[in-house]
Tab-separated table of C-alpha atoms in Angstrom:
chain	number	residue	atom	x	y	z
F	1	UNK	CA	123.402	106.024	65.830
F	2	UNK	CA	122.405	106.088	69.600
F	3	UNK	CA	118.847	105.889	70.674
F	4	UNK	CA	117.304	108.700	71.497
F	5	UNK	CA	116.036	108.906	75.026
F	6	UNK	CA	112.241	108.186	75.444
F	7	UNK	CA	110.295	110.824	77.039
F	8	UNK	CA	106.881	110.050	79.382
F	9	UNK	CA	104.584	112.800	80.332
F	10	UNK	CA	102.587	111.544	83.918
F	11	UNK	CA	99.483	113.121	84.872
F	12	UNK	CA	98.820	113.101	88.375
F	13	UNK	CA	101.323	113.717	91.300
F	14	UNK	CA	99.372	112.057	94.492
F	15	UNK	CA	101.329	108.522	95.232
F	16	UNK	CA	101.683	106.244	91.760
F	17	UNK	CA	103.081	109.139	89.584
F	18	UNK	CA	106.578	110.185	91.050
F	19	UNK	CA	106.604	106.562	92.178
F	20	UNK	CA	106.368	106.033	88.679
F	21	UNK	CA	108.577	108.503	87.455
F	22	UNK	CA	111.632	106.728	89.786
F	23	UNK	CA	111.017	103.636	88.380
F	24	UNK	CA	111.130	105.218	84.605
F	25	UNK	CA	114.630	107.076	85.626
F	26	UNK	CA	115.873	103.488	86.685
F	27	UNK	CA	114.923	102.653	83.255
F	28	UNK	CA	116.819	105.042	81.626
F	29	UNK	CA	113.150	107.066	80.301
F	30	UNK	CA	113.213	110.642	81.072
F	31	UNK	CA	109.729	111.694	82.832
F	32	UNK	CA	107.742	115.069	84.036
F	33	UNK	CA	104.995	115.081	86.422
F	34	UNK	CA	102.238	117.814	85.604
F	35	UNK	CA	99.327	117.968	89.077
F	36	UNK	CA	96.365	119.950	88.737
F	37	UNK	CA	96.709	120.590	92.369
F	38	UNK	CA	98.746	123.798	93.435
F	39	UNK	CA	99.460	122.208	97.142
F	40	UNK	CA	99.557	118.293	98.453
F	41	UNK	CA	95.797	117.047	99.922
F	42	UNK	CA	94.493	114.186	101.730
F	43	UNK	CA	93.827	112.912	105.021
F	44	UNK	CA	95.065	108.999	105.848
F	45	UNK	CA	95.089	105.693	104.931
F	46	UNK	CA	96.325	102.143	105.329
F	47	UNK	CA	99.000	101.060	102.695
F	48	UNK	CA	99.283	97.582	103.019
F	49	UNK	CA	102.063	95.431	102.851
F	50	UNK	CA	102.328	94.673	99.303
F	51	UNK	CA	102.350	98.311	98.782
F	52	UNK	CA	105.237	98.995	101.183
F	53	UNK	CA	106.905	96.408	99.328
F	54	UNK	CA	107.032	98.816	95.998
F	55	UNK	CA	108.666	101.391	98.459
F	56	UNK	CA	111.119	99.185	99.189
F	57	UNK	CA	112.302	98.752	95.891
F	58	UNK	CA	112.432	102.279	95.796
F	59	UNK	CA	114.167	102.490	99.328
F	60	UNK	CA	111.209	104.386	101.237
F	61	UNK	CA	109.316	101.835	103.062
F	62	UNK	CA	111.546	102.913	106.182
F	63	UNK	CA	110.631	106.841	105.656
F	64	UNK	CA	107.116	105.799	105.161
F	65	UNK	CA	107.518	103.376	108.808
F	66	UNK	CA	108.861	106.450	110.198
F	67	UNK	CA	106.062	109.132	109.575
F	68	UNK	CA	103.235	106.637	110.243
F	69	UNK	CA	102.333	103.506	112.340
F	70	UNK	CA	102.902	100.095	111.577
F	71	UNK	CA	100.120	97.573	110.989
F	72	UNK	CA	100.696	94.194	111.328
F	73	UNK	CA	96.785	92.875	112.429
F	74	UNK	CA	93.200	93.724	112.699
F	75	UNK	CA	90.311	92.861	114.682
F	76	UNK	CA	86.508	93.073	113.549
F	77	UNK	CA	83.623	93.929	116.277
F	78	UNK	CA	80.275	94.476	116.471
F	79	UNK	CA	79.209	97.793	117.815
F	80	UNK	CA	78.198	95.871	121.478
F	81	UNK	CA	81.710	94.598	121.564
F	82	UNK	CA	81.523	91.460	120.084
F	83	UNK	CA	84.174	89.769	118.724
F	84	UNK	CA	83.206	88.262	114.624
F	85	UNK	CA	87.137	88.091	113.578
F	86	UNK	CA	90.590	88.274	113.078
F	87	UNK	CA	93.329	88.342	110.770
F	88	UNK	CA	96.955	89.307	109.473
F	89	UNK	CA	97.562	92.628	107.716
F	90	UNK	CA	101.670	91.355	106.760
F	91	UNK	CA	103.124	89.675	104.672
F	92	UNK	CA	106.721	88.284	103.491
F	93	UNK	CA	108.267	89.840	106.530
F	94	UNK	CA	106.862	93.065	105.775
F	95	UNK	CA	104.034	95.129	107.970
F	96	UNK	CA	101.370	97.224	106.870
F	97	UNK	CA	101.269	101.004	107.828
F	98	UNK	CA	98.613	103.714	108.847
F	99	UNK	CA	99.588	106.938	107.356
F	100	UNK	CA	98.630	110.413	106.571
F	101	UNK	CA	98.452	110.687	102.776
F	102	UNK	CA	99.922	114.004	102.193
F	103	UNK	CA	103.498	112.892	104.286
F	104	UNK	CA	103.327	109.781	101.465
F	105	UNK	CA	103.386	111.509	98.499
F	106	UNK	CA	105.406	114.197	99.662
F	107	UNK	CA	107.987	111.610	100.645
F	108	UNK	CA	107.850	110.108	96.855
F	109	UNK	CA	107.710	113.408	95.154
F	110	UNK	CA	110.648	114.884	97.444
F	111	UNK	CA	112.556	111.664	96.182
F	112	UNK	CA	111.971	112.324	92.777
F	113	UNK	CA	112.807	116.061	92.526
F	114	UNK	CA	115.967	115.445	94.239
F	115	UNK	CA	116.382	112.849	91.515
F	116	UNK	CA	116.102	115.719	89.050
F	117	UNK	CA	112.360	114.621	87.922
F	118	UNK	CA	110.625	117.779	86.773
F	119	UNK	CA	106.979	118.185	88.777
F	120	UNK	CA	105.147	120.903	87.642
F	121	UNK	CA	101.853	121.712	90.148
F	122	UNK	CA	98.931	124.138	88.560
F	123	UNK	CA	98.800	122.109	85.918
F	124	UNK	CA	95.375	120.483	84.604
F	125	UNK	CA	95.275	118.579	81.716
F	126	UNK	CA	92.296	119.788	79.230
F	127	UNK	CA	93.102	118.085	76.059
F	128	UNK	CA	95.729	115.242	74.875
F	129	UNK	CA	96.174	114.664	71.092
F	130	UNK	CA	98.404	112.298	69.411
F	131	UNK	CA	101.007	114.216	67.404
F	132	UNK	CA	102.425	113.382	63.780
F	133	UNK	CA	104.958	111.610	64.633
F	134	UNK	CA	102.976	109.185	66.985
F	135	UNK	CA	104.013	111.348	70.224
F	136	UNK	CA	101.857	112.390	72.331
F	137	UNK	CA	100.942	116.431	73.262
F	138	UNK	CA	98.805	117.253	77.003
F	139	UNK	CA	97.152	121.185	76.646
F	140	UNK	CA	96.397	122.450	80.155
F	141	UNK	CA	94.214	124.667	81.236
F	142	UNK	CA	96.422	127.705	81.156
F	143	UNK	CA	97.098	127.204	77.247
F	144	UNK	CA	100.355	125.929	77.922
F	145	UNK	CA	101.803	122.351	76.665
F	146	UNK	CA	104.097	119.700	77.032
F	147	UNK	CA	105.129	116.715	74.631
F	148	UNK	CA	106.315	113.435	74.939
F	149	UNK	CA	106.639	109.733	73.890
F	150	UNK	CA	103.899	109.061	75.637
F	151	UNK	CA	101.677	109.725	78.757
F	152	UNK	CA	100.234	107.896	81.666
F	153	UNK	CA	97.609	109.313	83.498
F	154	UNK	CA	97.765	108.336	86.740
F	155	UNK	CA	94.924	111.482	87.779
F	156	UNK	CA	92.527	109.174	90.203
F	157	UNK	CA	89.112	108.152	90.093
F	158	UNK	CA	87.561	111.046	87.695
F	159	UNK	CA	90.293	110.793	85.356
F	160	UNK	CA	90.524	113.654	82.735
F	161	UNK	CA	93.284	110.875	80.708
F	162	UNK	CA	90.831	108.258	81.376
F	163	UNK	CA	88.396	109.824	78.682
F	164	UNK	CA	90.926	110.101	75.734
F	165	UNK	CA	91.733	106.068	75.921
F	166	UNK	CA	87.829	105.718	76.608
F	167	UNK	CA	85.568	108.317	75.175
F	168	UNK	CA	82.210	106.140	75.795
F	169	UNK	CA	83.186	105.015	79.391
F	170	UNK	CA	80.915	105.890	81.764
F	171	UNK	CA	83.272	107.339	84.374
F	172	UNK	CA	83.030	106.654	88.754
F	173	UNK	CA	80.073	105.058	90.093
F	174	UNK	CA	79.048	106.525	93.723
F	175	UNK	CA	79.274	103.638	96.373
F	176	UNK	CA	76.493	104.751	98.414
F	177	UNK	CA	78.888	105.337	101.518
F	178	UNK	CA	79.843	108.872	103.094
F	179	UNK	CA	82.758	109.178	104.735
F	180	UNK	CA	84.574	110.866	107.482
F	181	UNK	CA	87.587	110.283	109.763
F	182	UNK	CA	90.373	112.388	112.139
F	183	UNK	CA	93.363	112.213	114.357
F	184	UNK	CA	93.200	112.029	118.135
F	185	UNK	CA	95.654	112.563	120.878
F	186	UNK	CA	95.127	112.741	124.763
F	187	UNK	CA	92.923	109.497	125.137
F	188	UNK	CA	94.638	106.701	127.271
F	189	UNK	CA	92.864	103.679	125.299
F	190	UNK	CA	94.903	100.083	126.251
F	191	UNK	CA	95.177	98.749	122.654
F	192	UNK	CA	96.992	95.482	121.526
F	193	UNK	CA	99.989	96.588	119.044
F	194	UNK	CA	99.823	97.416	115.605
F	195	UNK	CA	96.220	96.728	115.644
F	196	UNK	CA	93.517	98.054	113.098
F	197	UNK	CA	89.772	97.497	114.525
F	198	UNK	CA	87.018	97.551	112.172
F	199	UNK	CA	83.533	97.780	114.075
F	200	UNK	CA	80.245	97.697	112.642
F	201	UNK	CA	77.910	99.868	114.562
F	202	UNK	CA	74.236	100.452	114.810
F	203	UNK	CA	74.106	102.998	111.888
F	204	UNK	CA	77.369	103.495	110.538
F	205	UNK	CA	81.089	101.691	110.604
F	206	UNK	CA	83.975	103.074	112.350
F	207	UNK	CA	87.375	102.097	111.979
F	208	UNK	CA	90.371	102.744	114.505
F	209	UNK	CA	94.330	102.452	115.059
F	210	UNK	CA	96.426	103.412	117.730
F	211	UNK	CA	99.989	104.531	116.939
F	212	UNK	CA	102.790	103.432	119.906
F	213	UNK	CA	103.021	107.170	120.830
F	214	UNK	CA	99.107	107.055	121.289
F	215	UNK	CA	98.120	109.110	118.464
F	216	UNK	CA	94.696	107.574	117.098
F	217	UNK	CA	94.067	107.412	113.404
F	218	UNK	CA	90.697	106.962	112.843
F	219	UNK	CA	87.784	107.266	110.140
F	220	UNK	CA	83.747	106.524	109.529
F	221	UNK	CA	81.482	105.052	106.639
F	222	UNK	CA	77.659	105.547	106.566
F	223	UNK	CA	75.224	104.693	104.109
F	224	UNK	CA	73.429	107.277	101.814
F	225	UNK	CA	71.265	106.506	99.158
F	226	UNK	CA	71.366	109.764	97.280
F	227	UNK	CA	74.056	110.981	96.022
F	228	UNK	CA	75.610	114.293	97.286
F	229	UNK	CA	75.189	116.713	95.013
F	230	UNK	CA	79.223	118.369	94.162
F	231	UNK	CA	80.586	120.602	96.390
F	232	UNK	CA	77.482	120.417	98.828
F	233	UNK	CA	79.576	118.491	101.648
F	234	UNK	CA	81.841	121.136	101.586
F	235	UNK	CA	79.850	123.720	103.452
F	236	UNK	CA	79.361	121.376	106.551
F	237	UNK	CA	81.568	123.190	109.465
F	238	UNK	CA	83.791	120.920	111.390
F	239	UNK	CA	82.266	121.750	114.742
F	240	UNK	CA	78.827	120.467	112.957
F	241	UNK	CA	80.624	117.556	112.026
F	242	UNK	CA	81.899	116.698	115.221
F	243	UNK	CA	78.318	116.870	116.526
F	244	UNK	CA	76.717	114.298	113.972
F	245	UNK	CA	79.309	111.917	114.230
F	246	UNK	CA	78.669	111.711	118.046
F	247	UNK	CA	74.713	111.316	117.135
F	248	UNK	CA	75.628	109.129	115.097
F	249	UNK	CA	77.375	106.771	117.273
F	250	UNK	CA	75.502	107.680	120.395
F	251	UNK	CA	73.662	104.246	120.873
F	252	UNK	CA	77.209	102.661	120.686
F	253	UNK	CA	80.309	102.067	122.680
F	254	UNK	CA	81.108	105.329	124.678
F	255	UNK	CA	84.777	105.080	123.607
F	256	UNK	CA	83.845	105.601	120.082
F	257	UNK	CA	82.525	109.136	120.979
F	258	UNK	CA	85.354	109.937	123.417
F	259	UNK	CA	87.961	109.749	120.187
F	260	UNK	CA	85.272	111.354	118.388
F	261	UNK	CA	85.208	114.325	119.978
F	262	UNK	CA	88.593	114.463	121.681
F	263	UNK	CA	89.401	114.979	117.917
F	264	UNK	CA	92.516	117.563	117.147
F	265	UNK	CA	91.194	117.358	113.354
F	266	UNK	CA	88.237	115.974	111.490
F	267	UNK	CA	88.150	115.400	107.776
F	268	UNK	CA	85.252	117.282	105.310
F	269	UNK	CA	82.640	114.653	104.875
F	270	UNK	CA	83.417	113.194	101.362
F	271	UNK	CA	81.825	110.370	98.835
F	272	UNK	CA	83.353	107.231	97.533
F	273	UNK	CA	83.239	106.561	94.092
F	274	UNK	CA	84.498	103.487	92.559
F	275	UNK	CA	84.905	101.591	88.605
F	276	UNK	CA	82.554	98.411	89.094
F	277	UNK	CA	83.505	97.949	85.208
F	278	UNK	CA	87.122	98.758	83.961
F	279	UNK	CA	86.975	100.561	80.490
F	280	UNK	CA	87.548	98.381	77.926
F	281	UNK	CA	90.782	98.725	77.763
F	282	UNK	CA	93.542	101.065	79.632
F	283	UNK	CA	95.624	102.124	77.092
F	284	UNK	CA	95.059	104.082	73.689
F	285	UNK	CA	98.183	105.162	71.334
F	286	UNK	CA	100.801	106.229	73.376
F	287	UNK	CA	98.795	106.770	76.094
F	288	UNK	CA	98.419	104.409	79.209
F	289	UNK	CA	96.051	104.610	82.453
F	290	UNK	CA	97.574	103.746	86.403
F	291	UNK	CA	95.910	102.810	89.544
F	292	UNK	CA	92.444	105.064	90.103
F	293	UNK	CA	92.006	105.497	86.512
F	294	UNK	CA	92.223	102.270	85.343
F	295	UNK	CA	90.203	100.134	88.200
F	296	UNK	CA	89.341	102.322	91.182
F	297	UNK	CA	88.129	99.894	94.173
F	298	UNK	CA	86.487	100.908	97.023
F	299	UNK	CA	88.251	102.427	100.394
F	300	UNK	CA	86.805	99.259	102.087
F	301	UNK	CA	89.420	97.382	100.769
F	302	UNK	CA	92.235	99.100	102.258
F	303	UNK	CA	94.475	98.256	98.758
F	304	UNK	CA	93.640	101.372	96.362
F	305	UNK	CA	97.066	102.557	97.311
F	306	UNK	CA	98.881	99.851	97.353
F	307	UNK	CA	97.414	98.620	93.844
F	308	UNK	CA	98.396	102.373	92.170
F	309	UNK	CA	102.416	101.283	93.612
F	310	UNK	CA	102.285	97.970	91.886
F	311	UNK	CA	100.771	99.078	88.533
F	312	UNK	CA	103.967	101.623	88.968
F	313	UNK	CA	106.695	99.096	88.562
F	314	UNK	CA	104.828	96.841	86.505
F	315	UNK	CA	104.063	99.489	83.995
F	316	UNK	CA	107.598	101.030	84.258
F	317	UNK	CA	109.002	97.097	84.052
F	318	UNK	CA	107.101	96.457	80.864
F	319	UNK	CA	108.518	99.822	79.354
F	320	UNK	CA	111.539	98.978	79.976
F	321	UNK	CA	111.995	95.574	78.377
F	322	UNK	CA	109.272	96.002	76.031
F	323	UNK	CA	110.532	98.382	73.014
F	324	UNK	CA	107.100	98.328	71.069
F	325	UNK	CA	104.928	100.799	73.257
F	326	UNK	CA	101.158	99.158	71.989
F	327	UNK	CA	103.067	95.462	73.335
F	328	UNK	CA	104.490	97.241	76.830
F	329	UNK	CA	101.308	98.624	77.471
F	330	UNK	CA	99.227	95.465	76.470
F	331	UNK	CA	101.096	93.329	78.660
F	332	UNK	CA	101.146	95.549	81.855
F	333	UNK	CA	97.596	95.573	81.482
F	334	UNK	CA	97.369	91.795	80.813
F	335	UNK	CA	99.527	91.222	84.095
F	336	UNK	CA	97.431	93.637	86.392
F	337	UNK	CA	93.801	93.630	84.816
F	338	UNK	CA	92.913	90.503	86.647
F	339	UNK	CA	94.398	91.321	90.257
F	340	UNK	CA	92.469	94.541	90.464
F	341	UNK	CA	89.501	93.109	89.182
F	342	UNK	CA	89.573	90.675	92.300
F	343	UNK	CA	90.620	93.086	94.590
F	344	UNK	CA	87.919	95.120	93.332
F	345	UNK	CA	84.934	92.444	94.532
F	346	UNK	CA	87.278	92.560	98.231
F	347	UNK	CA	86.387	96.208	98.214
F	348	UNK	CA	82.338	95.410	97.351
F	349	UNK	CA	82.198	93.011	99.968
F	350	UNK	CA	84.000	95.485	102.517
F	351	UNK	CA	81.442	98.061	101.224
F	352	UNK	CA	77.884	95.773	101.451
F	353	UNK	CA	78.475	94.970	105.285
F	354	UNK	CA	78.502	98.604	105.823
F	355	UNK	CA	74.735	99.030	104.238
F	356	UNK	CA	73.176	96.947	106.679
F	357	UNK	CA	71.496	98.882	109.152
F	358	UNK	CA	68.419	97.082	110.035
F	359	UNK	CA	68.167	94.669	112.883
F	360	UNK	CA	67.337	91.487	111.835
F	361	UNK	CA	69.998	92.299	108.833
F	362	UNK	CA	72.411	93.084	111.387
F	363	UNK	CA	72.168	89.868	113.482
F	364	UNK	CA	72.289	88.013	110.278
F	365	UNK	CA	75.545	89.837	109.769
F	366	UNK	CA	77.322	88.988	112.982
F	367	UNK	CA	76.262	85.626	113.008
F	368	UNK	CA	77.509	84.972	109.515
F	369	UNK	CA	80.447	87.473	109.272
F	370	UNK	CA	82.957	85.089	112.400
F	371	UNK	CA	82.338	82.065	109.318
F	372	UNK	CA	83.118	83.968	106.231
F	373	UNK	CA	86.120	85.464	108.113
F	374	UNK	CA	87.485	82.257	109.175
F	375	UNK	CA	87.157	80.715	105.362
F	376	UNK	CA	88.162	83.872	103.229
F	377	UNK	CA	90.180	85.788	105.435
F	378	UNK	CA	92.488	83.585	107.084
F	379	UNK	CA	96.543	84.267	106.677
F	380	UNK	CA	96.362	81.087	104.276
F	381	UNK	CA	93.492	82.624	102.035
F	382	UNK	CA	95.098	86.219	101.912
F	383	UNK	CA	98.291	85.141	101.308
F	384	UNK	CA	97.388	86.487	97.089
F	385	UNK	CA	96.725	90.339	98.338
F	386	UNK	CA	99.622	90.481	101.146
F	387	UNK	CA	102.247	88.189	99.701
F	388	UNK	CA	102.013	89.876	96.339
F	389	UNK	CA	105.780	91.017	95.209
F	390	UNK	CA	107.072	92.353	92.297
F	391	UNK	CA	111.096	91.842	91.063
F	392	UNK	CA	112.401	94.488	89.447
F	393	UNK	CA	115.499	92.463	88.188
F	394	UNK	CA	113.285	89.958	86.295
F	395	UNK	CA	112.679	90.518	82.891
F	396	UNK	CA	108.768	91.025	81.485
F	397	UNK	CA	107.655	88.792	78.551
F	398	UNK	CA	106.072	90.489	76.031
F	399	UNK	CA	102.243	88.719	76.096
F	400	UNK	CA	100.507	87.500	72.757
F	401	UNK	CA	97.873	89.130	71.552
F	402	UNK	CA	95.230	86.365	72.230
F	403	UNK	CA	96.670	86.982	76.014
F	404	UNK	CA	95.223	90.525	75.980
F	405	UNK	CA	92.450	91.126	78.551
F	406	UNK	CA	90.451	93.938	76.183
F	407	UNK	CA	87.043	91.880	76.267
F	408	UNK	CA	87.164	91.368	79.696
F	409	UNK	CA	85.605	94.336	81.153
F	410	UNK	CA	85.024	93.803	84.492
């Protein structure tokens, strides 16, 4: 008798879940997409090399080039115009890109439906239960269900999923930053190619690229202690925005002020919110965490994307050669637990230079900050975040039990 067809229920439809869900057809494992969302949201970020690589396997890293900007360095500053650093943002002959989120996963998702993957948007999960038969049912919030072999939630950084594998986890940790960012056209600024410059400033960070066509993508971090209280951000116009961002920045570079408010669009002022300890383990039953809910890492590291697109095809790999579900999921997270753990501490430092807004703290900073650069961030020394690749062709060895990474939970 044939076996029948596995069936995987993903939670979450932003960049890792149709990714996911191509990999899984590959496999030969049917799988529907169910997004709390009605519509696509986001503003832009930097998918990095490695994580262009996944869409290459998938045979969108050239759609993803197209709608965006390709990366292939950046250059650090001080807000007076120093100079602490350079370095490579490639890797294994492929660049890094600046992109608009919402073009992303609607390129993914597009790819999937016309791959015949169900997505289903409206949809937020409310309860998940493990069925008789070892299956797995999601209840959303409109009553309605959907079953399955099992489920990977792949729903971000305040994971719904996240709490079935780990009821006593303690969820996101606010980062203490605040952040902010646009798009700018009409500004002739003479910028070296496929350059990203990171600048720290007198009371806040700012962050810049400048497409071919001249199109700036561009975004802001500031320290604040207190966290905002939900939903409080959200009543901040964008003209009022616009008008702190330039006080803000007014004791800096004029240029920085010019994009500022030259601005066609500003994003909502928003917080970050990170995982500074992994729960104890991602995976429960037939049920399996991806990217954000597993090991969000700060923004600061410019990989939370691109480490949501590996755990795809590692996770989709192991299911795939891997018949026993408990094994597959054990050694995805045995193969990826340790990676985003260290990318995680790239994302803390990122984060700790842009809390130092005192003066003498700040000279120590920019003194310091050309040394670390040249030791830590050289092409050499990142070669483990860019140069990362994953075969899809080579098969995954199921790992032995003392190999699994449960009691590490950092």
């Amino acid at each position: 008798m044939a076996k029948r067809k596995k069936k995987a229920l993903i939670i979450g439809c932003g960049i890792a879940g149709p990714a996911l869900a191509l990999f899984l057809k590959r496999a030969g494992i049917e799988a529907e997409i169910y997004e709390a969302r009605t519509a696509s949201e986001g503003f832009s970020l930097s998918l990095s090399c490695n994580g262009l690589a996944v869409l290459q396997e998938l045979g969108l890293d050239q759609a993803a080039l197209a709608e965006g900007s390709a990366v292939s360095k950046w250059l650090m500053w001080n807000g007076k115009g120093k100079k602490l650093g350079e370095g490579v943002l490639a890797g294994n002959g492929l660049k890094s890109v600046f992109i608009k989120r919402v073009p992303l996963g609607d390129i993914i998702s597009d790819e999937a439906e016309r791959q015949g993957i169900k997505i289903v948007r409206g949809k937020k999960v409310e309860d998940i239960k493990v069925s008789s038969d070892g299956g797995v049912v999601a209840t959303f919030h409109d009553g309605t269900t959907a079953s399955g072999d099992l489920l990977i939630g792949s729903d971000g950084v305040h994971s719904r999923t996240r709490r079935f594998v780990d009821p006593a986890f303690q969820g996101a940790a606010y980062t203490g930053l605040i952040n902010s960012g646009g798009y700018t056209t009409g500004l002739n600024l003479s910028e070296p190619p496929e350059t990203t410059h990171f600048i720290f400033c007198k009371r806040a960070f700012f962050g810049y690229h400048v497409s071919s066509t001249g199109y700036i993508y561009w975004f802001t971090n500031w320290p604040e202690a207190k966290e905002p209280v939900k939903g409080s951000l959200n009543t901040i116009t964008e003209e009022q925005r616009k008008q702190q961002m330039l006080e803000v920045y007014q004791d800096d570079q004029p240029f920085i002020r010019e994009i500022i408010e030259a601005a066609e669009t500003t994003f909502p002022y928003f917080a970050s919110y990170a995982l500074p300890k992994q729960p104890s383990s991602w995976h429960k039953g037939p049920v399996v965490l991806l990217g954000d809910a597993a090991h969000a890492i700060s923004p600061s590291s410019g990989q939370g994307a691109s480490m949501a697109l590996e755990d795809a095809i590692v996770l989709a790999k192991c299911i795939r050669d891997i018949p026993d579900l408990e094994q597959a999921f054990a050694t995805y997270e045995h193969l990826r637990r340790d990676r985003t753990v260290k990318m995680f501490d790239v994302g803390k430092h990122g984060d700790s230079g842009k809390h130092v807004i005192r003066p003498m703290q700040q000279w120590f900073r920019d003194v310091t900050t050309p040394l670390f650069l040249k030791l830590f961030a050289n092409q050499k020394a990142s070669e483990w975040m860019y140069g990362y690749r994953v075969d899809w062709e080579t098969q995954v060895q199921a790992c032995s039990p003392a190999d699994t990474p449960k009691r590490r939970l950092s």
